[in-house]
Amino acid sequence: MKNNNPYLITFDRIGSSQLGYITIAEAKKNTPFDIKRVYWTYYTPQDVTRGGHAHKKLNQIIFAVSGTITFNTEDKNGNTETFVLDHPNKGLFIPKLIWRDIQFSHNAVLMCLASELYDEADYFRSYEDFKSYEEQDHLSLIDYNEDFLEKSWNWLNDPEIKELTGTPDFTKESQKEWFSNLDRNETYFIKGISYNNQNIGVAGLKKIDRNNNNAEYFGYIGEKEYWGKGLSSQILSELVSIAKEKFGLSSLYLNVIPSNIRALRAYENFGFRIDCIENNNVRMTLKL
């Protein structure tokens, strides 16, 4: 229930009235998401109402680091709530698809922790558009089964996908042998990508190295009709959480060909940085 509705979070504070206090927010530790952006607003006149929008995908935690800030929220079913932020260690979690109007006391300062980078396309600026929006898209990582194995044969033998992924030639027999050994391969983690209940691709981690706490990310969408829909960031977010929580890794790396501009931009926007370029290959690393 809490994942779909706004709720207050009280963060620990350290210190004393004699010395002052500090409050700390840490991604995925005391916040329910990875923090990709932080912003703050200030000098908002007391008689101004801000907000007046909702988000399609963005999750936020908002603080009144000074003064008092009042939020009036509404979900798509018309359920309304009012939240008052009046202490610096009190945060309001606002998930996606929540309309909000905001009022500030004199000299109030708002600070926001956001789950995504700024994207104007993620906003509902019109209340009517927000209320009429029907969320249909659902992406998930599921068990890699024989259906994915068969589809992977076709996907990875498509000339365009084969080139973009750098896949070497392989036979059905070698593919079946690889599949039969998956359960015993501790350096390999693979999932199928399901989108609106259709199997569309594959993603995972390979060369998992627990000594160096890193692994290589790999992934592709085999059904080309789903290219360009911005699914890569969702897939990467899932794999990053798995890398940290399941395997305790501190970094991921990946390899991409220089001509795959779409992938390079998507990885850079997610936070990967180029390590080196050699032998027609770009190696990129993400610190977790």
XYZ file of C-alpha atoms in Angstrom:
288
model
C 0.000 0.000 0.000
C 2.742 2.429 0.929
C 4.462 2.028 -2.421
C 1.427 3.497 -4.220
C 0.484 6.315 -1.852
C 2.281 9.251 -0.220
C 3.506 8.745 3.334
C 5.743 10.459 5.867
C 9.215 9.152 6.720
C 10.977 10.198 9.915
C 14.740 10.134 9.365
C 17.143 9.631 12.259
C 18.870 12.714 13.600
C 22.257 12.807 15.270
C 23.401 15.497 17.689
C 22.076 17.562 20.556
C 20.371 20.874 21.236
C 23.725 22.232 22.423
C 25.630 21.334 19.234
C 22.932 21.044 16.575
C 21.806 18.074 14.493
C 22.568 16.196 11.276
C 20.177 13.992 9.290
C 21.400 11.651 6.554
C 19.575 10.164 3.541
C 21.227 7.191 1.842
C 19.964 5.625 -1.372
C 18.256 2.254 -0.863
C 19.114 2.305 2.843
C 16.648 4.723 4.366
C 15.124 5.824 1.053
C 12.988 3.473 -1.107
C 14.867 4.292 -4.328
C 18.237 5.278 -5.787
C 18.742 9.053 -5.682
C 19.618 10.505 -9.094
C 18.829 14.179 -8.560
C 18.601 16.659 -5.681
C 17.066 20.126 -5.922
C 15.759 22.786 -3.553
C 13.422 25.776 -3.781
C 13.492 28.909 -1.646
C 12.190 32.491 -1.393
C 8.727 31.278 -2.408
C 6.149 33.946 -1.421
C 3.801 32.782 1.323
C 0.644 33.490 -0.694
C 1.798 31.439 -3.737
C 0.630 27.864 -4.362
C 3.205 25.771 -6.203
C 3.136 22.209 -7.482
C 0.126 21.742 -9.710
C 1.567 18.663 -11.384
C 2.132 14.899 -11.168
C 4.673 12.464 -12.614
C 4.371 9.344 -14.734
C 7.416 7.526 -13.304
C 9.239 9.793 -10.855
C 9.340 9.042 -7.117
C 10.386 11.750 -4.636
C 11.105 12.420 -0.982
C 10.568 16.040 -0.018
C 11.759 17.874 3.108
C 11.085 21.267 4.620
C 14.651 21.987 5.718
C 13.392 25.350 6.967
C 9.907 26.610 7.763
C 6.664 24.730 7.140
C 5.417 23.291 3.846
C 1.923 21.862 3.330
C 1.140 19.322 0.618
C -2.360 18.559 -0.637
C -2.199 15.338 -2.662
C -4.647 13.391 -4.805
C -4.311 10.008 -6.496
C -6.020 8.966 -9.717
C -8.966 7.522 -7.797
C -9.699 10.895 -6.211
C -8.345 10.054 -2.748
C -6.973 13.210 -1.126
C -4.583 13.703 1.793
C -2.865 16.645 3.473
C 0.681 16.436 4.833
C 2.513 19.061 6.863
C 6.303 19.157 6.807
C 7.481 21.137 9.817
C 10.758 19.533 10.870
C 14.000 19.017 8.877
C 14.145 15.264 9.550
C 10.580 14.615 8.363
C 10.313 13.594 4.702
C 7.255 13.070 2.507
C 7.499 10.194 0.043
C 5.475 10.976 -3.094
C 5.307 8.117 -5.620
C 4.438 8.451 -9.283
C 0.896 9.363 -10.363
C 0.159 11.653 -7.412
C -1.110 15.193 -8.041
C 0.142 17.768 -5.569
C -0.421 21.419 -4.603
C 2.121 23.000 -2.260
C 1.952 25.965 0.119
C 4.930 27.519 1.897
C 5.375 29.447 5.116
C 7.541 32.579 5.061
C 11.174 31.725 4.171
C 10.456 27.989 3.861
C 13.095 25.952 2.005
C 12.062 22.771 0.165
C 14.605 20.043 -0.672
C 13.716 17.122 -2.939
C 15.424 13.755 -3.482
C 14.351 12.403 -6.886
C 14.556 8.905 -8.352
C 15.189 10.081 -11.925
C 16.970 12.788 -13.858
C 14.853 15.693 -15.076
C 12.555 14.760 -17.956
C 9.824 17.163 -19.011
C 7.989 14.292 -20.741
C 7.472 12.693 -17.326
C 5.275 15.584 -16.110
C 1.530 15.987 -16.085
C 1.039 19.759 -16.168
C -2.691 19.418 -16.838
C -4.971 18.026 -14.134
C -7.333 16.728 -16.833
C -4.500 14.837 -18.557
C -3.479 13.344 -15.203
C -6.984 12.112 -14.392
C -7.540 10.623 -17.842
C -4.173 8.838 -18.021
C -4.332 5.043 -18.049
C -1.132 3.307 -16.982
C -0.711 0.188 -19.084
C 2.990 -0.445 -19.431
C 4.489 -3.035 -17.092
C 8.078 -4.236 -17.328
C 9.535 -7.007 -15.161
C 12.488 -9.387 -15.016
C 11.380 -13.014 -14.869
C 12.990 -16.456 -14.936
C 14.960 -17.230 -18.069
C 13.184 -20.330 -19.376
C 13.062 -22.424 -22.541
C 10.795 -19.901 -24.247
C 13.480 -17.237 -23.825
C 16.099 -19.768 -24.949
C 14.247 -20.359 -28.210
C 13.574 -16.676 -28.766
C 17.232 -15.881 -28.027
C 18.280 -18.138 -30.872
C 16.243 -16.011 -33.268
C 17.122 -12.676 -31.656
C 20.880 -13.244 -31.564
C 20.942 -14.509 -35.147
C 19.269 -11.365 -36.410
C 22.164 -9.593 -38.214
C 21.467 -6.188 -36.648
C 21.143 -7.493 -33.084
C 24.118 -9.816 -33.583
C 26.283 -6.836 -34.563
C 25.034 -4.513 -31.819
C 25.596 -7.120 -29.095
C 28.881 -8.452 -30.483
C 27.548 -11.999 -30.388
C 29.886 -14.651 -31.882
C 28.590 -17.540 -33.972
C 27.043 -20.360 -31.944
C 25.065 -23.531 -32.538
C 21.822 -24.751 -31.042
C 23.738 -27.582 -29.403
C 26.169 -25.199 -27.673
C 23.249 -22.997 -26.637
C 21.419 -25.956 -25.057
C 24.576 -27.064 -23.263
C 25.052 -23.541 -21.899
C 21.424 -23.495 -20.721
C 21.735 -26.872 -18.973
C 24.720 -25.589 -16.958
C 23.168 -22.264 -15.868
C 22.183 -23.444 -12.394
C 25.789 -24.412 -11.646
C 27.377 -21.254 -13.025
C 27.941 -18.941 -10.045
C 29.495 -16.232 -12.216
C 26.382 -15.815 -14.365
C 22.962 -14.313 -13.586
C 20.346 -14.024 -16.321
C 16.714 -12.913 -16.485
C 14.138 -12.641 -19.229
C 12.537 -9.258 -19.900
C 8.741 -9.270 -19.864
C 6.795 -6.226 -21.053
C 3.019 -6.238 -20.723
C 3.201 -10.042 -20.397
C 5.202 -10.451 -23.610
C 8.739 -11.852 -23.595
C 10.840 -9.238 -25.394
C 14.491 -9.603 -24.364
C 17.212 -10.688 -21.990
C 19.380 -9.003 -19.352
C 21.756 -10.056 -16.629
C 25.229 -10.109 -15.121
C 28.195 -12.191 -16.177
C 31.792 -12.607 -15.020
C 30.570 -11.962 -11.475
C 33.729 -11.441 -9.439
C 33.118 -11.426 -5.682
C 36.789 -10.750 -4.951
C 36.798 -7.500 -6.917
C 33.081 -6.866 -6.290
C 32.224 -6.256 -9.925
C 30.482 -7.876 -12.883
C 29.716 -7.228 -16.526
C 26.198 -6.072 -17.370
C 24.584 -7.336 -20.553
C 21.156 -6.897 -22.022
C 19.204 -6.484 -25.234
C 15.632 -6.132 -26.405
C 15.045 -8.687 -29.115
C 11.612 -7.500 -30.214
C 12.481 -4.420 -32.249
C 9.037 -2.838 -31.928
C 10.007 -2.043 -28.330
C 13.209 -0.212 -29.244
C 13.263 3.482 -28.419
C 10.623 3.276 -25.673
C 13.017 4.165 -22.851
C 12.954 0.682 -21.287
C 16.726 0.431 -20.810
C 16.796 2.619 -17.679
C 14.122 0.485 -16.009
C 15.998 -2.702 -16.840
C 19.288 -1.250 -15.605
C 17.672 -0.057 -12.364
C 16.476 -3.595 -11.648
C 19.895 -5.097 -12.367
C 21.713 -2.475 -10.288
C 19.526 -3.324 -7.283
C 20.227 -7.027 -7.800
C 23.972 -6.384 -8.163
C 24.077 -4.511 -4.856
C 21.574 -6.462 -2.773
C 22.020 -10.035 -4.028
C 25.719 -10.030 -4.917
C 27.121 -7.142 -2.843
C 28.898 -5.621 -5.848
C 30.395 -2.129 -5.868
C 30.637 -1.569 -9.638
C 29.352 -2.774 -12.992
C 30.958 -2.513 -16.397
C 29.705 -3.137 -19.913
C 30.909 -3.215 -23.488
C 29.259 -1.517 -26.456
C 30.335 -0.844 -30.044
C 31.025 2.836 -30.863
C 28.375 2.947 -33.599
C 25.587 2.075 -31.136
C 24.928 5.738 -30.320
C 21.504 5.069 -28.803
C 22.971 2.655 -26.251
C 25.934 4.907 -25.452
C 23.638 7.823 -24.676
C 21.298 5.683 -22.588
C 24.193 4.302 -20.526
C 25.723 7.750 -20.030
C 22.369 9.160 -18.923
C 22.122 6.327 -16.407
C 25.542 7.147 -14.944
C 28.031 4.890 -16.754
C 31.328 6.528 -17.685
C 33.715 5.566 -20.489
C 36.876 3.788 -19.329
C 38.542 3.117 -22.658
C 37.939 2.605 -26.364
C 39.889 -0.103 -28.163
C 39.376 -2.786 -30.818
C 36.075 -1.220 -31.894
C 34.725 -1.538 -28.348
C 33.751 1.018 -25.712
C 34.088 -0.123 -22.104
C 31.981 1.786 -19.558
C 31.811 1.537 -15.756
C 29.191 2.444 -13.178
C 30.050 2.863 -9.490
C 27.263 1.456 -7.297
